Every structure is written in C-alpha cells, then in structure tokens.
Amino acid sequence: MALALCLRALCSLGGWLSLYGSFCRLNKHRSYEWNCRLVTFTHGILSIGLSAYIGFIDGPWPFTHPGSPNTPLQVHVLCLTLGYFIFDLGWCIYFRSEGPLMLAHHTLSILGIVVALVLGESGTEVNAVLFGSEITNPLLQMRWFLRETGHYHSFTGDVVDFLFVALFTGVRIGVGACLLFCEMVSPTPKWFVKIGGVAMYVVSWCFMFSIWRFAWRKSIKKYHTWRSRWSEEWQLRLNGHLKTH
C-alpha cells in the first residue's frame, strides 16, 4: 500500500515537472517564474474542482465526519496534490522566490497530506483544507500576470484584488475557523492531525495580516486619488462657472 502511494505521488510529481517543461518550451520568451505560475494556476483550478466535488457531492461532509477513512477519490486527489507541492516547494527553494511563511505553508501541506495517506484517514478534512487553500490561488496568479503584463492598475485588477481579499477572509479565515472547531471537538481525528490543523490555521492568519495591510494601503491610496480627482473636477467646474460671468 505504501509503495503504491509513493508511486502515485512520484507519477504526479513527474506530471507536474513535464507540464512545467512544456510551458518553458512553449513560452521561451517568458521567465521561469511565469511558467511556474502557469503550473500553479493549472493546479489551482484542477484542485478546486476536484476537492469541491469530493466535499459537496461525493462526501463525506468534513464538518460532520472529520477523521473518517479515506475514499479512493480522496487518495487520488491527495496524491495528485502531493506531487504538485513537492514540485513547487523544490522550485521555490531552488530559485529562492518565496519567504519562510510560504515555505512553511508548503511544508505543512506536504506533511498533512502524507499523514492522511499513511493513516488512511482524515482525508476528508485535509481535502477541505485543500479546497479552502486553493480557492484564492487562481486569483493570486491572475494578479501577478496582470502586473507582469502592465494591466494591474485597472478595473480588472481592482476586481481581482477585491475577490481575493473577500474569499481569503470569508473562506480561509471564516469557514476555516468552523472547520477547525469541528476538528478539535471531534474525538475521531488523531491528536497530531489536530495540531497540524491548528498550525495551518495560524499560517492562514499570518497571510491574512499581510493581506489586510495591503488592502488598507490600497484603499487609502484609492481614496486619496478619488478625492484629488474630485477636487480637480470641482475646481474646473467652479472656474468655468466664474468665467461665464
């Protein structure tokens, strides 16, 4: 069983590496980070769809059945995601593109998935955490692509930022708190699985503080820009009115 899981994870890692290599060949004029973020975007869309199907349709419901035995579909998705996180963590370390917080997030994600696969249980809540963690990922990558192509300072960029902050706050912090509470009060999950859940939630809050600081600075900047523009328009109207007399 353990050998089969390792082979699945290795196949997943090979698949993500192949996809990255394909993007690098197709986008030779782009940076390595551009192509890595394309892989990240692809994984985000794929994992959101699969984890949503597991949580909302296939089951079991993570808020009522934490610590339940893994289903075959959960195992497939966890192996697929494990390969991705190993790829992305290796890429981040090699290119030194991320700070300690993101590296800690990836490390905890890998450990959580490995524990769930080895135990054969708790895939339900790990899958739910995967959904909550990845639901904002495509927006984060879109924000980076908009910035790289010079389209970030636009209405589209504002919409992407708003949706990112709203989803992160509502899902990862709000819904995440409910999931963590259900995990902690349930007698079924192992104690170290609960500690891992707490650690992941703490990491989410660390991200949240940075995101709120960014949102506050951007809101203040937008307000001052609007106020300055309104003042200029008012002066122009006033001057034009005075000239007519």
mmCIF file of C-alpha atoms in Angstrom:
data_model
loop_
_atom_site.group_PDB
_atom_site.id
_atom_site.type_symbol
_atom_site.label_atom_id
_atom_site.label_comp_id
_atom_site.label_asym_id
_atom_site.label_seq_id
_atom_site.Cartn_x
_atom_site.Cartn_y
_atom_site.Cartn_z
ATOM 1 C CA MET A 1 0.000 0.000 0.000
ATOM 2 C CA ALA A 2 2.769 2.423 0.950
ATOM 3 C CA LEU A 3 4.675 1.561 -2.241
ATOM 4 C CA ALA A 4 1.570 2.206 -4.340
ATOM 5 C CA LEU A 5 1.077 5.606 -2.701
ATOM 6 C CA CYS A 6 4.721 6.521 -3.312
ATOM 7 C CA LEU A 7 4.417 5.541 -6.975
ATOM 8 C CA ARG A 8 1.283 7.664 -7.344
ATOM 9 C CA ALA A 9 2.991 10.646 -5.767
ATOM 10 C CA LEU A 10 6.069 10.173 -7.981
ATOM 11 C CA CYS A 11 3.867 9.938 -11.074
ATOM 12 C CA SER A 12 2.145 13.138 -10.014
ATOM 13 C CA LEU A 13 5.498 14.863 -9.493
ATOM 14 C CA GLY A 14 6.631 13.692 -12.921
ATOM 15 C CA GLY A 15 3.431 15.010 -14.457
ATOM 16 C CA TRP A 16 3.841 18.473 -12.953
ATOM 17 C CA LEU A 17 7.503 18.579 -13.970
ATOM 18 C CA SER A 18 6.528 17.608 -17.514
ATOM 19 C CA LEU A 19 3.867 20.299 -17.602
ATOM 20 C CA TYR A 20 6.394 22.869 -16.382
ATOM 21 C CA GLY A 21 8.878 21.763 -19.033
ATOM 22 C CA SER A 22 6.180 22.032 -21.705
ATOM 23 C CA PHE A 23 5.310 25.570 -20.632
ATOM 24 C CA CYS A 24 9.001 26.507 -20.693
ATOM 25 C CA ARG A 25 9.331 25.235 -24.266
ATOM 26 C CA LEU A 26 6.129 26.955 -25.408
ATOM 27 C CA ASN A 27 6.946 30.255 -23.666
ATOM 28 C CA LYS A 28 10.674 30.612 -24.263
ATOM 29 C CA HIS A 29 10.380 34.393 -24.163
ATOM 30 C CA ARG A 30 8.862 34.267 -20.672
ATOM 31 C CA SER A 31 10.615 33.865 -17.329
ATOM 32 C CA TYR A 32 10.823 30.650 -15.336
ATOM 33 C CA GLU A 33 8.508 32.175 -12.758
ATOM 34 C CA TRP A 34 5.886 32.886 -15.428
ATOM 35 C CA ASN A 35 5.827 29.224 -16.419
ATOM 36 C CA CYS A 36 5.856 28.018 -12.819
ATOM 37 C CA ARG A 37 2.868 30.224 -12.071
ATOM 38 C CA LEU A 38 1.076 28.722 -15.066
ATOM 39 C CA VAL A 39 1.566 25.326 -13.442
ATOM 40 C CA THR A 40 0.332 26.764 -10.126
ATOM 41 C CA PHE A 41 -2.722 28.238 -11.840
ATOM 42 C CA THR A 42 -3.466 24.897 -13.514
ATOM 43 C CA HIS A 43 -3.162 23.033 -10.230
ATOM 44 C CA GLY A 44 -5.367 25.599 -8.504
ATOM 45 C CA ILE A 45 -8.218 25.204 -10.995
ATOM 46 C CA LEU A 46 -7.901 21.412 -11.007
ATOM 47 C CA SER A 47 -7.709 21.028 -7.231
ATOM 48 C CA ILE A 48 -10.615 23.417 -6.622
ATOM 49 C CA GLY A 49 -12.859 21.425 -8.940
ATOM 50 C CA LEU A 50 -11.848 18.018 -7.572
ATOM 51 C CA SER A 51 -11.910 18.979 -3.888
ATOM 52 C CA ALA A 52 -15.261 20.743 -4.325
ATOM 53 C CA TYR A 53 -16.712 17.615 -5.931
ATOM 54 C CA ILE A 54 -15.392 15.474 -3.072
ATOM 55 C CA GLY A 55 -16.634 17.798 -0.353
ATOM 56 C CA PHE A 56 -20.020 18.809 -1.750
ATOM 57 C CA ILE A 57 -21.051 15.757 -3.811
ATOM 58 C CA ASP A 58 -19.022 12.605 -3.223
ATOM 59 C CA GLY A 59 -18.606 13.112 0.535
ATOM 60 C CA PRO A 60 -18.278 12.632 3.387
ATOM 61 C CA TRP A 61 -19.039 16.108 4.751
ATOM 62 C CA PRO A 62 -15.893 17.394 6.553
ATOM 63 C CA PHE A 63 -17.808 19.324 9.223
ATOM 64 C CA THR A 64 -19.586 16.207 10.484
ATOM 65 C CA HIS A 65 -17.159 13.380 9.615
ATOM 66 C CA PRO A 66 -13.598 14.528 10.359
ATOM 67 C CA GLY A 67 -11.166 11.677 10.767
ATOM 68 C CA SER A 68 -13.209 9.316 8.617
ATOM 69 C CA PRO A 69 -11.473 6.705 6.404
ATOM 70 C CA ASN A 70 -10.138 7.959 3.105
ATOM 71 C CA THR A 71 -12.151 7.276 -0.022
ATOM 72 C CA PRO A 72 -10.411 6.183 -3.256
ATOM 73 C CA LEU A 73 -11.129 9.559 -4.859
ATOM 74 C CA GLN A 74 -9.652 11.398 -1.894
ATOM 75 C CA VAL A 75 -6.496 9.322 -2.177
ATOM 76 C CA HIS A 76 -6.180 10.125 -5.898
ATOM 77 C CA VAL A 77 -6.580 13.867 -5.286
ATOM 78 C CA LEU A 78 -4.187 13.888 -2.327
ATOM 79 C CA CYS A 79 -1.509 12.080 -4.345
ATOM 80 C CA LEU A 80 -2.021 14.484 -7.236
ATOM 81 C CA THR A 81 -1.653 17.466 -4.919
ATOM 82 C CA LEU A 82 1.294 15.965 -3.033
ATOM 83 C CA GLY A 83 3.269 15.753 -6.251
ATOM 84 C CA TYR A 84 2.464 19.383 -7.009
ATOM 85 C CA PHE A 85 3.513 20.668 -3.590
ATOM 86 C CA ILE A 86 6.805 18.756 -3.778
ATOM 87 C CA PHE A 87 7.434 20.299 -7.205
ATOM 88 C CA ASP A 88 6.547 23.829 -6.092
ATOM 89 C CA LEU A 89 8.492 23.623 -2.830
ATOM 90 C CA GLY A 90 11.566 22.433 -4.707
ATOM 91 C CA TRP A 91 11.155 25.213 -7.263
ATOM 92 C CA CYS A 92 10.796 27.880 -4.567
ATOM 93 C CA ILE A 93 13.869 26.645 -2.705
ATOM 94 C CA TYR A 94 15.974 26.395 -5.869
ATOM 95 C CA PHE A 95 15.060 29.864 -7.163
ATOM 96 C CA ARG A 96 14.716 31.399 -3.669
ATOM 97 C CA SER A 97 11.500 33.064 -4.752
ATOM 98 C CA GLU A 98 9.485 32.807 -1.523
ATOM 99 C CA GLY A 99 9.912 33.708 2.107
ATOM 100 C CA PRO A 100 9.765 31.498 5.213
ATOM 101 C CA LEU A 101 5.986 31.787 5.542
ATOM 102 C CA MET A 102 5.220 30.315 2.110
ATOM 103 C CA LEU A 103 7.841 27.607 2.620
ATOM 104 C CA ALA A 104 6.226 26.760 5.959
ATOM 105 C CA HIS A 105 2.816 26.592 4.269
ATOM 106 C CA HIS A 106 4.085 24.177 1.616
ATOM 107 C CA THR A 107 5.920 22.056 4.184
ATOM 108 C CA LEU A 108 2.842 21.777 6.403
ATOM 109 C CA SER A 109 0.720 20.934 3.359
ATOM 110 C CA ILE A 110 3.082 18.110 2.375
ATOM 111 C CA LEU A 111 3.209 16.749 5.919
ATOM 112 C CA GLY A 112 -0.571 16.914 6.273
ATOM 113 C CA ILE A 113 -1.163 15.051 3.029
ATOM 114 C CA VAL A 114 1.468 12.409 3.851
ATOM 115 C CA VAL A 115 -0.023 11.831 7.307
ATOM 116 C CA ALA A 116 -3.524 11.433 5.870
ATOM 117 C CA LEU A 117 -2.287 8.988 3.240
ATOM 118 C CA VAL A 118 -0.236 6.935 5.700
ATOM 119 C CA LEU A 119 -3.011 6.787 8.292
ATOM 120 C CA GLY A 120 -5.666 6.035 5.715
ATOM 121 C CA GLU A 121 -7.956 8.543 7.406
ATOM 122 C CA SER A 122 -8.589 12.303 7.809
ATOM 123 C CA GLY A 123 -8.547 12.748 4.044
ATOM 124 C CA THR A 124 -11.953 14.368 4.421
ATOM 125 C CA GLU A 125 -10.725 17.408 6.339
ATOM 126 C CA VAL A 126 -7.399 17.559 4.505
ATOM 127 C CA ASN A 127 -9.348 17.756 1.252
ATOM 128 C CA ALA A 128 -11.482 20.542 2.749
ATOM 129 C CA VAL A 129 -8.327 22.431 3.741
ATOM 130 C CA LEU A 130 -7.055 21.938 0.186
ATOM 131 C CA PHE A 131 -10.234 23.484 -1.199
ATOM 132 C CA GLY A 132 -10.027 26.454 1.171
ATOM 133 C CA SER A 133 -6.335 26.992 0.476
ATOM 134 C CA GLU A 134 -6.586 26.781 -3.293
ATOM 135 C CA ILE A 135 -9.798 28.735 -3.886
ATOM 136 C CA THR A 136 -7.872 32.020 -3.815
ATOM 137 C CA ASN A 137 -4.844 30.696 -5.713
ATOM 138 C CA PRO A 138 -6.051 31.400 -9.286
ATOM 139 C CA LEU A 139 -6.841 34.996 -8.283
ATOM 140 C CA LEU A 140 -3.375 35.381 -6.797
ATOM 141 C CA GLN A 141 -1.796 34.152 -10.030
ATOM 142 C CA MET A 142 -4.070 36.386 -12.137
ATOM 143 C CA ARG A 143 -2.932 39.362 -10.051
ATOM 144 C CA TRP A 144 0.706 38.504 -10.782
ATOM 145 C CA PHE A 145 0.057 38.038 -14.514
ATOM 146 C CA LEU A 146 -1.817 41.358 -14.670
ATOM 147 C CA ARG A 147 1.101 43.095 -13.008
ATOM 148 C CA GLU A 148 3.635 41.486 -15.347
ATOM 149 C CA THR A 149 1.669 42.496 -18.455
ATOM 150 C CA GLY A 150 1.026 46.045 -17.254
ATOM 151 C CA HIS A 151 -2.721 45.631 -16.729
ATOM 152 C CA TYR A 152 -2.821 45.528 -12.940
ATOM 153 C CA HIS A 153 -3.732 49.182 -12.390
ATOM 154 C CA SER A 154 -7.145 48.829 -13.989
ATOM 155 C CA PHE A 155 -10.715 47.923 -13.137
ATOM 156 C CA THR A 156 -9.868 44.253 -13.715
ATOM 157 C CA GLY A 157 -7.017 44.480 -11.240
ATOM 158 C CA ASP A 158 -9.313 46.056 -8.642
ATOM 159 C CA VAL A 159 -11.906 43.299 -9.110
ATOM 160 C CA VAL A 160 -9.262 40.573 -8.761
ATOM 161 C CA ASP A 161 -7.901 42.162 -5.575
ATOM 162 C CA PHE A 162 -11.371 42.551 -4.072
ATOM 163 C CA LEU A 163 -12.350 38.958 -4.809
ATOM 164 C CA PHE A 164 -9.043 37.691 -3.458
ATOM 165 C CA VAL A 165 -9.348 39.560 -0.149
ATOM 166 C CA ALA A 166 -13.045 38.673 0.215
ATOM 167 C CA LEU A 167 -12.545 34.959 -0.496
ATOM 168 C CA PHE A 168 -9.469 34.695 1.688
ATOM 169 C CA THR A 169 -11.231 36.359 4.605
ATOM 170 C CA GLY A 170 -14.518 34.508 4.179
ATOM 171 C CA VAL A 171 -13.280 31.034 3.290
ATOM 172 C CA ARG A 172 -9.793 30.543 4.731
ATOM 173 C CA ILE A 173 -10.427 32.533 7.903
ATOM 174 C CA GLY A 174 -14.203 32.327 8.415
ATOM 175 C CA VAL A 175 -15.063 28.853 7.138
ATOM 176 C CA GLY A 176 -11.618 27.645 8.212
ATOM 177 C CA ALA A 177 -12.419 28.562 11.813
ATOM 178 C CA CYS A 178 -15.618 26.485 11.681
ATOM 179 C CA LEU A 179 -13.755 23.520 10.199
ATOM 180 C CA LEU A 180 -11.013 23.774 12.829
ATOM 181 C CA PHE A 181 -13.617 23.870 15.606
ATOM 182 C CA CYS A 182 -15.299 20.724 14.265
ATOM 183 C CA GLU A 183 -11.906 19.055 14.015
ATOM 184 C CA MET A 184 -10.963 19.927 17.585
ATOM 185 C CA VAL A 185 -14.215 18.839 19.251
ATOM 186 C CA SER A 186 -14.454 15.569 17.336
ATOM 187 C CA PRO A 187 -12.954 12.548 19.139
ATOM 188 C CA THR A 188 -12.151 10.751 15.877
ATOM 189 C CA PRO A 189 -9.088 12.550 14.402
ATOM 190 C CA LYS A 190 -5.656 11.834 15.858
ATOM 191 C CA TRP A 191 -4.199 14.472 18.176
ATOM 192 C CA PHE A 192 -1.282 15.249 15.835
ATOM 193 C CA VAL A 193 -3.730 15.778 12.967
ATOM 194 C CA LYS A 194 -5.486 18.372 15.114
ATOM 195 C CA ILE A 195 -2.166 20.084 15.856
ATOM 196 C CA GLY A 196 -1.483 20.202 12.117
ATOM 197 C CA GLY A 197 -4.857 21.830 11.575
ATOM 198 C CA VAL A 198 -4.046 24.486 14.164
ATOM 199 C CA ALA A 199 -0.662 25.126 12.532
ATOM 200 C CA MET A 200 -2.243 25.576 9.099
ATOM 201 C CA TYR A 201 -4.811 27.973 10.513
ATOM 202 C CA VAL A 202 -2.082 30.025 12.198
ATOM 203 C CA VAL A 203 -0.270 30.255 8.850
ATOM 204 C CA SER A 204 -3.513 31.463 7.251
ATOM 205 C CA TRP A 205 -3.759 34.220 9.854
ATOM 206 C CA CYS A 206 -0.172 35.273 9.160
ATOM 207 C CA PHE A 207 -1.096 35.601 5.487
ATOM 208 C CA MET A 208 -4.289 37.413 6.496
ATOM 209 C CA PHE A 209 -2.432 40.143 8.374
ATOM 210 C CA SER A 210 -0.285 40.847 5.318
ATOM 211 C CA ILE A 211 -3.325 40.856 3.039
ATOM 212 C CA TRP A 212 -5.269 43.232 5.274
ATOM 213 C CA ARG A 213 -2.294 45.618 5.413
ATOM 214 C CA PHE A 214 -2.133 45.561 1.627
ATOM 215 C CA ALA A 215 -5.899 46.085 1.302
ATOM 216 C CA TRP A 216 -5.800 49.014 3.760
ATOM 217 C CA ARG A 217 -2.922 50.725 1.954
ATOM 218 C CA LYS A 218 -4.590 50.261 -1.422
ATOM 219 C CA SER A 219 -7.939 51.543 -0.109
ATOM 220 C CA ILE A 220 -6.301 54.659 1.347
ATOM 221 C CA LYS A 221 -4.430 55.269 -1.900
ATOM 222 C CA LYS A 222 -7.639 54.842 -3.925
ATOM 223 C CA TYR A 223 -9.466 57.237 -1.595
ATOM 224 C CA HIS A 224 -6.808 59.938 -1.912
ATOM 225 C CA THR A 225 -6.748 59.522 -5.689
ATOM 226 C CA TRP A 226 -10.536 59.838 -5.864
ATOM 227 C CA ARG A 227 -10.524 62.847 -3.538
ATOM 228 C CA SER A 228 -7.814 64.605 -5.560
ATOM 229 C CA ARG A 229 -9.644 63.929 -8.828
ATOM 230 C CA TRP A 230 -12.952 65.132 -7.371
ATOM 231 C CA SER A 231 -11.272 68.306 -6.117
ATOM 232 C CA GLU A 232 -9.749 68.996 -9.533
ATOM 233 C CA GLU A 233 -13.101 68.456 -11.276
ATOM 234 C CA TRP A 234 -14.811 70.741 -8.785
ATOM 235 C CA GLN A 235 -12.240 73.477 -9.371
ATOM 236 C CA LEU A 236 -12.629 73.144 -13.121
ATOM 237 C CA ARG A 237 -16.409 73.444 -12.846
ATOM 238 C CA LEU A 238 -16.125 76.387 -10.494
ATOM 239 C CA ASN A 239 -13.628 78.209 -12.712
ATOM 240 C CA GLY A 240 -15.717 77.552 -15.768
ATOM 241 C CA HIS A 241 -18.773 78.902 -13.996
ATOM 242 C CA LEU A 242 -16.927 82.062 -12.939
ATOM 243 C CA LYS A 243 -15.628 82.675 -16.444
ATOM 244 C CA THR A 244 -19.132 82.648 -17.897
ATOM 245 C CA HIS A 245 -19.968 85.595 -15.672
#
